[in-house]
PDB file of C-alpha atoms in Angstrom:
ATOM      1  CA  UNK A 279      -5.165 -10.542  13.297  1.00 43.00           C
ATOM      2  CA  UNK A 280      -8.229  -9.098  11.563  1.00 44.00           C
ATOM      3  CA  UNK A 281      -8.715  -5.341  11.500  1.00 45.00           C
ATOM      4  CA  UNK A 282     -11.970  -5.691  13.463  1.00 47.00           C
ATOM      5  CA  UNK A 283     -10.289  -7.692  16.243  1.00 42.00           C
ATOM      6  CA  UNK A 284      -7.357  -5.270  16.208  1.00 42.00           C
ATOM      7  CA  UNK A 285      -9.725  -2.321  16.623  1.00 43.00           C
ATOM      8  CA  UNK A 286     -11.423  -4.039  19.547  1.00 43.00           C
ATOM      9  CA  UNK A 287      -8.076  -4.667  21.213  1.00 42.00           C
ATOM     10  CA  UNK A 288      -7.211  -0.974  20.920  1.00 43.00           C
ATOM     11  CA  UNK A 289      -9.045  -0.181  24.162  1.00 42.00           C
ATOM     12  CA  UNK A 290      -6.723  -2.617  25.952  1.00 43.00           C
ATOM     13  CA  UNK A 291      -3.527  -2.252  23.962  1.00 43.00           C
ATOM     14  CA  UNK A 292      -2.014   0.620  21.955  1.00 44.00           C
ATOM     15  CA  UNK A 293       0.333   0.059  19.043  1.00 43.00           C
ATOM     16  CA  UNK A 294       3.654   1.691  18.282  1.00 41.00           C
ATOM     17  CA  UNK A 295       5.786   0.991  15.254  1.00 41.00           C
ATOM     18  CA  UNK A 296       7.872  -1.644  17.078  1.00 49.00           C
ATOM     19  CA  UNK A 297       5.706  -3.221  19.802  1.00 72.00           C
ATOM     20  CA  UNK A 298       2.388  -3.316  21.571  1.00 78.00           C
ATOM     21  CA  UNK A 299       2.059  -0.971  24.506  1.00 77.00           C
ATOM     22  CA  UNK A 300      -0.201  -0.930  27.559  1.00 77.00           C
ATOM     23  CA  UNK A 301      -1.023   1.998  29.776  1.00 78.00           C
ATOM     24  CA  UNK A 302      -0.271   1.529  33.471  1.00 78.00           C
ATOM     25  CA  UNK A 303      -2.296   2.970  36.364  1.00 81.00           C
ATOM     26  CA  UNK A 304      -0.309   6.236  36.244  1.00 84.00           C
ATOM     27  CA  UNK A 305      -1.115   6.681  32.551  1.00 80.00           C
ATOM     28  CA  UNK A 306       2.380   5.930  31.251  1.00 80.00           C
ATOM     29  CA  UNK A 307       2.834   3.516  28.356  1.00 79.00           C
ATOM     30  CA  UNK A 308       5.153   0.502  28.556  1.00 83.00           C
ATOM     31  CA  UNK A 309       5.758  -2.549  26.336  1.00 82.00           C
ATOM     32  CA  UNK A 310       3.026  -5.154  26.767  1.00 80.00           C
ATOM     33  CA  UNK A 311       3.901  -8.581  28.058  1.00 80.00           C
ATOM     34  CA  UNK A 312       2.697 -11.583  26.062  1.00 74.00           C
ATOM     35  CA  UNK A 313       0.251 -12.597  28.829  1.00 73.00           C
ATOM     36  CA  UNK A 314      -1.358  -9.132  28.744  1.00 75.00           C
ATOM     37  CA  UNK A 315      -1.876  -9.311  24.980  1.00 73.00           C
ATOM     38  CA  UNK A 316      -3.354 -12.822  25.240  1.00 71.00           C
ATOM     39  CA  UNK A 317      -5.657 -11.773  28.094  1.00 70.00           C
ATOM     40  CA  UNK A 318      -6.911  -8.834  26.041  1.00 70.00           C
ATOM     41  CA  UNK A 319      -7.492 -11.084  23.022  1.00 69.00           C
ATOM     42  CA  UNK A 320      -9.414 -13.554  25.202  1.00 65.00           C
ATOM     43  CA  UNK A 321     -11.687 -10.759  26.472  1.00 67.00           C
ATOM     44  CA  UNK A 322     -12.409  -9.634  22.922  1.00 68.00           C
ATOM     45  CA  UNK A 323     -13.117 -13.187  21.722  1.00 62.00           C
ATOM     46  CA  UNK A 324     -15.340 -13.871  24.755  1.00 60.00           C
ATOM     47  CA  UNK A 325     -17.403 -10.784  23.968  1.00 60.00           C
ATOM     48  CA  UNK A 326     -17.763 -11.963  20.365  1.00 59.00           C
ATOM     49  CA  UNK A 327     -18.829 -15.467  21.394  1.00 54.00           C
ATOM     50  CA  UNK A 328     -21.438 -14.295  23.912  1.00 55.00           C
ATOM     51  CA  UNK A 329     -24.581 -13.494  21.906  1.00 55.00           C
ATOM     52  CA  UNK A 330     -23.145 -14.961  18.695  1.00 53.00           C
ATOM     53  CA  UNK A 331     -25.148 -17.441  16.676  1.00 55.00           C
ATOM     54  CA  UNK A 332     -23.078 -20.609  16.977  1.00 48.00           C
ATOM     55  CA  UNK A 333     -24.628 -22.342  13.984  1.00 44.00           C
ATOM     56  CA  UNK A 334     -23.598 -19.596  11.580  1.00 53.00           C
ATOM     57  CA  UNK A 335     -20.246 -18.904  13.237  1.00 63.00           C
ATOM     58  CA  UNK A 336     -18.513 -22.121  14.353  1.00 74.00           C
ATOM     59  CA  UNK A 337     -15.133 -20.636  13.419  1.00 80.00           C
ATOM     60  CA  UNK A 338     -15.502 -17.872  16.029  1.00 79.00           C
ATOM     61  CA  UNK A 339     -16.339 -20.415  18.724  1.00 81.00           C
ATOM     62  CA  UNK A 340     -13.434 -22.691  17.733  1.00 85.00           C
ATOM     63  CA  UNK A 341     -11.033 -19.711  17.637  1.00 86.00           C
ATOM     64  CA  UNK A 342     -12.209 -18.661  21.092  1.00 84.00           C
ATOM     65  CA  UNK A 343     -11.802 -22.190  22.493  1.00 89.00           C
ATOM     66  CA  UNK A 344      -8.388 -22.613  20.862  1.00 90.00           C
ATOM     67  CA  UNK A 345      -7.217 -19.309  22.362  1.00 87.00           C
ATOM     68  CA  UNK A 346      -8.752 -19.988  25.762  1.00 88.00           C
ATOM     69  CA  UNK A 347      -7.752 -23.643  26.247  1.00 91.00           C
ATOM     70  CA  UNK A 348      -5.153 -24.561  23.628  1.00 89.00           C
ATOM     71  CA  UNK A 349      -2.031 -23.725  25.618  1.00 89.00           C
ATOM     72  CA  UNK A 350      -3.097 -24.743  29.127  1.00 91.00           C
ATOM     73  CA  UNK A 351      -0.764 -27.130  30.992  1.00 94.00           C
ATOM     74  CA  UNK A 352      -3.722 -28.849  32.700  1.00 94.00           C
ATOM     75  CA  UNK A 353      -7.150 -30.128  31.667  1.00 94.00           C
ATOM     76  CA  UNK A 354     -10.175 -27.855  31.913  1.00 95.00           C
ATOM     77  CA  UNK A 355     -13.784 -28.888  31.310  1.00 96.00           C
ATOM     78  CA  UNK A 356     -16.040 -26.055  30.154  1.00 96.00           C
ATOM     79  CA  UNK A 357     -19.588 -25.610  28.886  1.00 96.00           C
ATOM     80  CA  UNK A 358     -20.935 -23.207  26.269  1.00 93.00           C
ATOM     81  CA  UNK A 359     -24.572 -22.546  27.209  1.00 94.00           C
ATOM     82  CA  UNK A 360     -27.015 -21.859  24.358  1.00 93.00           C
ATOM     83  CA  UNK A 361     -30.573 -20.589  24.224  1.00 93.00           C
ATOM     84  CA  UNK A 362     -33.390 -22.115  22.126  1.00 93.00           C
ATOM     85  CA  UNK A 363     -32.056 -20.404  18.958  1.00 89.00           C
ATOM     86  CA  UNK A 364     -28.522 -21.633  19.742  1.00 87.00           C
ATOM     87  CA  UNK A 365     -27.273 -18.175  20.623  1.00 86.00           C
ATOM     88  CA  UNK A 366     -24.484 -18.266  23.210  1.00 87.00           C
ATOM     89  CA  UNK A 367     -25.668 -17.383  26.703  1.00 90.00           C
ATOM     90  CA  UNK A 368     -22.357 -17.952  28.474  1.00 89.00           C
ATOM     91  CA  UNK A 369     -19.067 -19.823  28.556  1.00 90.00           C
ATOM     92  CA  UNK A 370     -18.284 -21.419  31.917  1.00 94.00           C
ATOM     93  CA  UNK A 371     -15.055 -23.183  32.884  1.00 94.00           C
ATOM     94  CA  UNK A 372     -16.504 -25.631  35.383  1.00 96.00           C
ATOM     95  CA  UNK A 373     -13.728 -28.049  36.348  1.00 96.00           C
ATOM     96  CA  UNK A 374      -9.941 -27.936  36.424  1.00 95.00           C
ATOM     97  CA  UNK A 375      -7.859 -31.097  36.490  1.00 92.00           C
ATOM     98  CA  UNK A 376      -4.335 -32.370  36.128  1.00 93.00           C
ATOM     99  CA  UNK A 377      -2.215 -32.820  33.047  1.00 90.00           C
ATOM    100  CA  UNK A 378      -4.075 -36.057  32.172  1.00 88.00           C
ATOM    101  CA  UNK A 379      -7.575 -35.939  33.677  1.00 88.00           C
ATOM    102  CA  UNK A 380     -10.404 -33.876  35.100  1.00 91.00           C
ATOM    103  CA  UNK A 381     -13.256 -34.923  37.350  1.00 94.00           C
ATOM    104  CA  UNK A 382     -16.588 -33.818  35.887  1.00 96.00           C
ATOM    105  CA  UNK A 383     -19.808 -33.914  37.892  1.00 97.00           C
ATOM    106  CA  UNK A 384     -23.000 -34.214  35.794  1.00 97.00           C
ATOM    107  CA  UNK A 385     -25.105 -32.778  38.636  1.00 97.00           C
ATOM    108  CA  UNK A 386     -23.119 -29.521  38.502  1.00 97.00           C
ATOM    109  CA  UNK A 387     -23.368 -29.292  34.712  1.00 98.00           C
ATOM    110  CA  UNK A 388     -27.156 -29.741  34.854  1.00 98.00           C
ATOM    111  CA  UNK A 389     -27.431 -27.303  37.765  1.00 97.00           C
ATOM    112  CA  UNK A 390     -25.606 -24.606  35.739  1.00 97.00           C
ATOM    113  CA  UNK A 391     -27.728 -25.332  32.662  1.00 98.00           C
ATOM    114  CA  UNK A 392     -30.899 -24.790  34.692  1.00 97.00           C
ATOM    115  CA  UNK A 393     -29.532 -21.651  36.381  1.00 97.00           C
ATOM    116  CA  UNK A 394     -28.674 -20.118  32.987  1.00 96.00           C
ATOM    117  CA  UNK A 395     -31.939 -21.341  31.418  1.00 97.00           C
ATOM    118  CA  UNK A 396     -29.965 -23.150  28.715  1.00 97.00           C
ATOM    119  CA  UNK A 397     -31.740 -25.050  25.979  1.00 97.00           C
ATOM    120  CA  UNK A 398     -28.596 -26.641  24.578  1.00 96.00           C
ATOM    121  CA  UNK A 399     -24.954 -27.161  25.508  1.00 96.00           C
ATOM    122  CA  UNK A 400     -21.581 -27.449  23.846  1.00 95.00           C
ATOM    123  CA  UNK A 401     -19.282 -29.471  26.084  1.00 97.00           C
ATOM    124  CA  UNK A 402     -15.589 -28.608  25.851  1.00 96.00           C
ATOM    125  CA  UNK A 403     -12.376 -29.865  27.364  1.00 95.00           C
ATOM    126  CA  UNK A 404      -8.706 -29.660  26.552  1.00 94.00           C
ATOM    127  CA  UNK A 405      -5.981 -32.244  26.143  1.00 94.00           C
ATOM    128  CA  UNK A 406      -2.704 -30.599  27.249  1.00 93.00           C
ATOM    129  CA  UNK A 407      -0.795 -33.449  25.586  1.00 90.00           C
ATOM    130  CA  UNK A 408      -1.741 -31.985  22.200  1.00 89.00           C
ATOM    131  CA  UNK A 409      -3.379 -35.267  21.169  1.00 90.00           C
ATOM    132  CA  UNK A 410      -6.834 -34.595  19.731  1.00 89.00           C
ATOM    133  CA  UNK A 411      -8.038 -38.187  19.967  1.00 91.00           C
ATOM    134  CA  UNK A 412     -11.339 -39.108  21.613  1.00 94.00           C
ATOM    135  CA  UNK A 413     -10.760 -41.492  24.519  1.00 92.00           C
ATOM    136  CA  UNK A 414     -13.221 -44.087  25.820  1.00 94.00           C
ATOM    137  CA  UNK A 415     -13.537 -41.914  28.941  1.00 93.00           C
ATOM    138  CA  UNK A 416     -14.485 -38.930  26.715  1.00 94.00           C
ATOM    139  CA  UNK A 417     -17.165 -41.014  24.991  1.00 96.00           C
ATOM    140  CA  UNK A 418     -18.538 -42.306  28.315  1.00 96.00           C
ATOM    141  CA  UNK A 419     -18.599 -38.803  29.831  1.00 96.00           C
ATOM    142  CA  UNK A 420     -20.401 -37.431  26.771  1.00 97.00           C
ATOM    143  CA  UNK A 421     -23.087 -40.141  26.955  1.00 97.00           C
ATOM    144  CA  UNK A 422     -23.547 -39.571  30.699  1.00 97.00           C
ATOM    145  CA  UNK A 423     -23.853 -35.792  30.347  1.00 98.00           C
ATOM    146  CA  UNK A 424     -26.155 -36.114  27.345  1.00 98.00           C
ATOM    147  CA  UNK A 425     -28.496 -38.410  29.329  1.00 98.00           C
ATOM    148  CA  UNK A 426     -28.400 -36.184  32.428  1.00 98.00           C
ATOM    149  CA  UNK A 427     -29.146 -33.022  30.427  1.00 98.00           C
ATOM    150  CA  UNK A 428     -31.947 -34.739  28.502  1.00 98.00           C
ATOM    151  CA  UNK A 429     -33.765 -35.369  31.791  1.00 97.00           C
ATOM    152  CA  UNK A 430     -34.316 -31.604  32.068  1.00 97.00           C
ATOM    153  CA  UNK A 431     -34.934 -31.008  28.327  1.00 98.00           C
ATOM    154  CA  UNK A 432     -31.469 -29.663  27.559  1.00 98.00           C
ATOM    155  CA  UNK A 433     -29.737 -30.979  24.421  1.00 97.00           C
ATOM    156  CA  UNK A 434     -26.018 -31.641  24.134  1.00 97.00           C
ATOM    157  CA  UNK A 435     -25.114 -30.538  20.602  1.00 95.00           C
ATOM    158  CA  UNK A 436     -21.414 -31.331  20.620  1.00 94.00           C
ATOM    159  CA  UNK A 437     -18.388 -32.187  22.713  1.00 96.00           C
ATOM    160  CA  UNK A 438     -15.296 -30.353  21.502  1.00 95.00           C
ATOM    161  CA  UNK A 439     -11.768 -31.375  22.395  1.00 95.00           C
ATOM    162  CA  UNK A 440      -9.087 -28.689  22.209  1.00 95.00           C
ATOM    163  CA  UNK A 441      -5.542 -29.982  21.759  1.00 93.00           C
ATOM    164  CA  UNK A 442      -3.133 -27.142  21.050  1.00 91.00           C
ATOM    165  CA  UNK A 443      -4.283 -25.517  17.817  1.00 91.00           C
ATOM    166  CA  UNK A 444      -6.627 -28.397  16.918  1.00 93.00           C
ATOM    167  CA  UNK A 445     -10.311 -28.439  17.878  1.00 93.00           C
ATOM    168  CA  UNK A 446     -11.996 -31.817  17.352  1.00 93.00           C
ATOM    169  CA  UNK A 447     -15.797 -32.056  17.197  1.00 92.00           C
ATOM    170  CA  UNK A 448     -17.295 -35.332  18.373  1.00 94.00           C
ATOM    171  CA  UNK A 449     -20.516 -34.468  16.502  1.00 92.00           C
ATOM    172  CA  UNK A 450     -18.604 -34.016  13.227  1.00 90.00           C
ATOM    173  CA  UNK A 451     -17.037 -37.441  13.822  1.00 92.00           C
ATOM    174  CA  UNK A 452     -20.440 -39.053  14.380  1.00 93.00           C
ATOM    175  CA  UNK A 453     -19.717 -39.780  18.037  1.00 91.00           C
ATOM    176  CA  UNK A 454     -22.676 -37.952  19.507  1.00 88.00           C
TER     177      UNK A 454
END
């Protein structure tokens, strides 16, 4: 964990020589549970992603996505909304599915893009199986969402698939 991230976590978690501690409502410290540490790390990463320039910091975005989606037992489809300079406006988990699939509605994706005044989008979903392969359904969904967003002058820059600790970029693979 970098010193900067560790410092940011300090407001959520305090450190003793043997474990991480959290302060309860009464002000007493107790050992932190793993879920509390992960939740605090997710809040810190989310704050770093929001307002970050994605083009000069893809590692931060991938780390955030890996932390947020990598260990989920079900599929989630999310969108990273970007402004005209590709600065992150927001990260929105739009749809939750089962262990093998998620229903995604292009109308809702476009509606959110317009509401947030997005100029570009990064589409994201996870594969709980840990397999970072692009399926035919993933390719079809990407084409559909790209066409729908283009109708309102919003560009789809990438579709990222998170499978455990792996983050696959469809743009890097030439599939966009």
